[in-house]
Coordinates of C-alpha atoms and ligand atoms in Angstrom, one line a residue:
M1 CA 102.6 78.4 112.6
R2 CA 100.5 81.4 113.6
I3 CA 101.7 84.8 112.5
L4 CA 99.7 87.6 114.0
Q5 CA 99.9 90.9 112.1
L6 CA 99.3 94.1 114.0
S7 CA 99.4 97.5 112.2
D8 CA 99.2 101.2 112.6
T9 CA 99.4 101.6 116.4
H10 CA 100.1 105.3 115.9
L11 CA 101.4 105.5 119.4
R12 CA 102.2 108.9 121.0
G13 CA 104.7 109.0 123.8
D14 CA 103.5 112.3 125.2
H15 CA 100.0 111.2 126.6
K16 CA 98.3 113.5 124.0
L17 CA 95.5 112.2 121.7
S18 CA 96.4 111.3 118.2
F19 CA 94.8 113.7 115.7
G20 CA 93.2 115.3 118.8
V21 CA 90.8 112.4 119.2
V22 CA 92.4 108.9 119.7
D23 CA 93.9 107.6 122.9
T24 CA 96.3 105.3 121.0
R25 CA 98.0 104.2 124.3
R26 CA 94.7 102.9 125.5
C27 CA 94.2 101.2 122.1
L28 CA 97.6 99.5 122.4
N29 CA 96.9 98.3 126.0
E30 CA 93.6 96.9 124.9
A31 CA 95.2 95.1 122.1
A32 CA 97.9 93.7 124.4
D33 CA 95.3 92.5 126.9
H34 CA 93.3 90.9 124.1
L35 CA 96.4 89.1 122.8
K36 CA 97.3 87.9 126.3
S37 CA 93.8 86.4 126.6
L38 CA 94.1 84.3 123.4
E39 CA 94.0 80.6 124.1
Q40 CA 96.1 79.9 121.0
Q41 CA 99.0 82.2 121.2
P42 CA 100.7 83.3 118.0
D43 CA 104.3 82.1 117.3
I44 CA 105.3 85.5 115.9
V45 CA 103.9 89.0 115.9
V46 CA 104.6 91.3 112.9
I47 CA 103.8 95.0 113.0
T48 CA 103.4 96.5 109.6
G49 CA 104.3 100.1 110.2
D50 CA 103.1 103.4 111.7
L51 CA 104.1 102.1 115.1
A52 CA 104.5 105.7 116.3
D53 CA 102.2 108.6 115.4
S54 CA 105.1 111.1 114.7
G55 CA 108.2 109.0 115.2
D56 CA 108.7 110.1 118.9
L57 CA 111.2 108.2 120.9
D58 CA 109.0 107.5 123.9
A59 CA 106.4 105.9 121.7
Y60 CA 108.9 103.1 120.7
H61 CA 109.9 102.6 124.4
I62 CA 106.2 102.2 125.4
L63 CA 105.6 99.8 122.5
R64 CA 108.7 97.7 123.3
D65 CA 107.8 97.5 127.0
T66 CA 104.1 96.7 126.3
L67 CA 104.6 94.0 123.7
T68 CA 107.7 92.4 125.3
Q69 CA 105.3 91.4 128.1
L70 CA 103.6 89.0 125.6
G71 CA 106.7 86.8 125.5
I72 CA 106.4 86.4 121.7
P73 CA 109.0 87.4 119.1
V74 CA 108.1 90.7 117.5
H75 CA 109.2 91.9 114.0
A76 CA 108.4 95.2 112.4
V77 CA 108.8 97.5 109.4
P78 CA 108.5 101.3 109.4
G79 CA 105.6 103.3 108.1
N80 CA 105.3 106.9 107.0
H81 CA 104.8 108.0 110.6
D82 CA 107.9 106.3 111.9
R83 CA 111.6 107.2 112.1
R84 CA 114.1 104.6 111.2
D85 CA 116.8 105.9 113.4
R86 CA 114.6 105.7 116.5
M87 CA 113.3 102.3 115.7
H88 CA 116.9 101.1 115.2
A89 CA 117.8 102.8 118.5
V90 CA 115.0 101.3 120.7
I91 CA 113.8 98.1 119.0
P92 CA 116.7 96.9 116.9
H93 CA 115.8 93.3 117.6
W94 CA 112.4 93.9 115.9
C95 CA 114.0 95.1 112.7
P96 CA 117.5 93.6 112.6
A97 CA 118.6 95.0 109.2
K98 CA 122.1 94.0 107.9
E99 CA 124.6 96.6 107.0
D100 CA 124.3 95.9 103.3
I101 CA 120.7 97.3 103.2
A102 CA 121.3 100.3 105.6
P103 CA 119.5 102.6 106.2
Y104 CA 116.5 100.6 105.1
L105 CA 114.9 98.3 107.8
C106 CA 114.5 95.1 105.8
H107 CA 115.0 91.6 107.1
T108 CA 113.9 88.0 106.6
V109 CA 112.7 85.5 109.2
E110 CA 113.6 81.9 108.1
K111 CA 111.5 79.0 109.2
E112 CA 111.7 75.4 108.0
N113 CA 108.7 75.6 105.7
L114 CA 107.9 79.3 105.7
R115 CA 109.6 82.6 105.2
L116 CA 108.7 86.1 106.3
V117 CA 110.2 88.8 104.2
L118 CA 109.9 92.3 105.9
M119 CA 110.4 95.2 103.5
D120 CA 110.9 98.9 104.3
S121 CA 108.6 101.0 101.9
M122 CA 108.9 104.4 103.6
H123 CA 110.6 107.5 102.4
P124 CA 111.2 110.2 105.1
G125 CA 108.7 113.1 104.8
S126 CA 106.6 111.2 102.3
H127 CA 103.1 109.8 102.9
S128 CA 103.2 107.3 100.1
G129 CA 105.1 104.0 99.4
H130 CA 108.5 103.6 97.7
L131 CA 110.5 100.8 96.2
H132 CA 114.0 102.2 96.3
A133 CA 116.6 100.7 93.9
Q134 CA 118.5 99.3 96.9
T135 CA 115.4 97.7 98.5
G136 CA 114.3 96.3 95.1
D137 CA 117.7 94.6 94.7
W138 CA 117.5 93.3 98.2
L139 CA 114.0 91.8 97.6
E140 CA 115.1 90.1 94.5
R141 CA 118.2 88.6 96.2
E142 CA 116.1 87.4 99.2
L143 CA 113.3 85.8 97.1
A144 CA 115.9 84.0 95.0
K145 CA 117.4 82.2 98.1
R146 CA 114.3 79.9 98.6
P147 CA 112.0 80.4 95.7
D148 CA 110.0 77.2 96.4
T149 CA 109.2 78.1 100.0
P150 CA 105.9 79.8 100.9
T151 CA 106.7 83.4 101.7
L152 CA 104.8 86.2 103.4
L153 CA 105.9 89.6 102.2
F154 CA 105.2 92.3 104.7
M155 CA 105.4 96.0 103.9
H156 CA 103.6 99.1 105.2
H157 CA 102.3 100.6 102.0
P158 CA 100.1 98.5 99.7
P159 CA 101.1 99.0 96.0
F160 CA 97.6 98.3 94.7
L161 CA 94.7 100.7 94.2
T162 CA 92.0 100.5 96.9
G163 CA 89.3 102.9 95.6
M164 CA 89.7 104.9 98.8
G165 CA 90.3 108.3 97.2
A166 CA 93.1 110.2 99.0
M167 CA 94.8 106.9 100.0
D168 CA 95.4 105.9 96.4
E169 CA 98.6 107.7 96.0
P170 CA 101.3 106.8 93.4
F171 CA 103.7 104.1 94.7
E172 CA 107.2 104.8 93.5
N173 CA 108.6 102.1 91.2
V174 CA 105.4 100.1 91.4
E175 CA 106.2 98.6 88.0
R176 CA 109.3 97.0 89.3
L177 CA 107.6 95.7 92.4
G178 CA 104.8 94.2 90.3
A179 CA 107.3 92.4 88.0
I180 CA 109.1 90.9 91.1
V181 CA 105.8 89.7 92.5
A182 CA 104.7 88.3 89.2
R183 CA 107.9 86.2 89.0
N184 CA 107.5 84.8 92.5
P185 CA 104.4 82.6 92.9
Q186 CA 105.5 81.6 96.4
L187 CA 104.4 85.0 97.7
R188 CA 101.4 86.2 99.7
L189 CA 101.4 90.0 100.3
C190 CA 100.5 91.6 103.6
F191 CA 100.3 95.4 104.2
G192 CA 99.2 98.1 106.6
H193 CA 98.6 101.8 106.1
M194 CA 95.0 101.5 105.0
H195 CA 93.6 101.2 108.6
R196 CA 91.0 98.6 107.4
P197 CA 91.1 95.1 106.0
I198 CA 91.1 94.9 102.2
I199 CA 91.7 91.7 100.2
T200 CA 92.5 91.5 96.5
Q201 CA 94.7 90.0 93.9
W202 CA 97.8 91.8 92.7
H203 CA 100.0 90.4 89.8
G204 CA 98.6 87.0 90.5
R205 CA 99.1 86.9 94.2
T206 CA 96.7 87.2 97.1
A207 CA 97.2 90.6 98.7
M208 CA 95.6 92.1 101.8
T209 CA 95.8 95.0 104.3
A210 CA 95.4 94.8 108.0
P211 CA 92.9 96.7 110.1
A212 CA 94.5 99.1 112.5
V213 CA 95.0 98.7 116.2
S214 CA 94.0 102.4 116.5
M215 CA 91.4 104.2 114.4
Q216 CA 90.0 102.8 111.1
I217 CA 89.8 104.9 108.0
D218 CA 86.3 105.6 106.9
L219 CA 85.0 103.3 104.1
D220 CA 84.3 106.1 101.6
L221 CA 84.8 104.9 98.0
S222 CA 84.2 108.3 96.4
P223 CA 87.1 110.2 94.8
G224 CA 87.3 112.5 97.9
G225 CA 87.3 109.6 100.4
G226 CA 90.1 108.1 102.4
D227 CA 90.9 111.2 104.5
T228 CA 88.8 110.7 107.6
F229 CA 88.7 108.1 110.3
R230 CA 86.2 106.6 112.6
M231 CA 86.4 104.7 115.9
E232 CA 85.3 101.3 114.5
T233 CA 86.2 98.1 116.1
P234 CA 90.0 97.6 115.9
G235 CA 91.6 94.4 114.7
Y236 CA 94.5 92.4 113.2
L237 CA 95.2 89.6 110.8
L238 CA 96.1 86.1 111.8
H239 CA 98.0 84.2 109.1
H240 CA 97.7 80.5 109.8
F241 CA 100.1 78.1 108.0
D242 CA 99.6 74.4 108.7
N243 CA 100.7 71.4 106.6
G244 CA 100.6 73.4 103.4
V245 CA 97.2 74.9 104.2
W246 CA 97.4 78.7 104.4
N247 CA 94.6 81.0 105.7
S248 CA 94.5 84.6 106.8
H249 CA 91.9 85.4 109.3
V250 CA 90.5 88.9 109.9
C251 CA 90.1 89.3 113.6
Q252 CA 88.6 91.9 116.0
I253 CA 89.9 93.2 119.3
A254 CA 87.4 92.9 122.1
V255 CA 86.5 96.5 122.9
Q256 CA 83.3 98.6 123.1
A257 CA 83.7 100.5 119.8
T258 CA 81.7 103.7 119.5
F259 CA 82.0 104.1 115.7
A260 CA 82.2 107.8 116.4
G261 CA 83.4 110.0 113.5
P262 CA 84.2 110.9 110.8
Y263 CA 87.2 112.8 112.1
P264 CA 89.9 114.5 109.9
F265 CA 93.6 113.6 110.1
V266 CA 94.5 117.0 111.5
G267 CA 98.1 117.6 112.6
S268 CA 99.3 114.4 110.8
V269 CA 103.1 114.2 110.6
N270 CA 105.4 112.2 108.3
P271 CA 108.8 112.6 110.0
T272 CA 111.6 113.8 107.8
Q273 CA 114.5 112.1 109.6
Ligands
LIG1 FE1 98.7 104.6 109.7
LIG2 FE1 100.8 104.9 106.9

């Protein structure tokens, strides 16, 4: 089973440049072309949030039309730049949440020897991650259904500290999330939001963030870091699960990267609806 994790496409539907610099539509098309060229196609694509740059409706239409061409099932969670109502309106089959968890876009993909649990960690208008009481209850119920089955947990916001200055914001209810993770050794944790690959351990589990399909956040480990980006090579994660062996590969997208930057995140929007 090959699960390909894309993240942070930050797509704009109005043909303008994201943050005045990045042609995120071109980035998406380059990623789609790269995925089409892979000899070993993934079984599932998961997008870990910030699909749109400011939650605009057209961005979700473009994403749906572009990625549907791959012919691979796509699943997604929202990020702080997304709008749940518009994801639900345009790509409900990517985030098929049941009514008992509304309005949060959480769902589980069940395979014979593997589970993908997709959790909604966004709060409208907020840049940082949240575990709401309702999503925490849902996560506990879901994990209890098949506690002996290897499980990838996908969310947009990483709950661990990264050393990247401005990106290390408080994650609401992180203590409860940590306790849930500590009780569930079947978990591997996969996030977006950081726009670069980071691998660590959190409450005894392997945890990682995916590089972005669009711009990468500058690797600045000073207290003031984490608030600029650079046009480094974009990428994705490929989680490979085969006969009980589990590896996560950090992969690059074949483009001529300029590494231009640093650029500030000017005009960044976290939609309120
Ligand atoms: Fe992002
Ligand atoms: Fe984000």
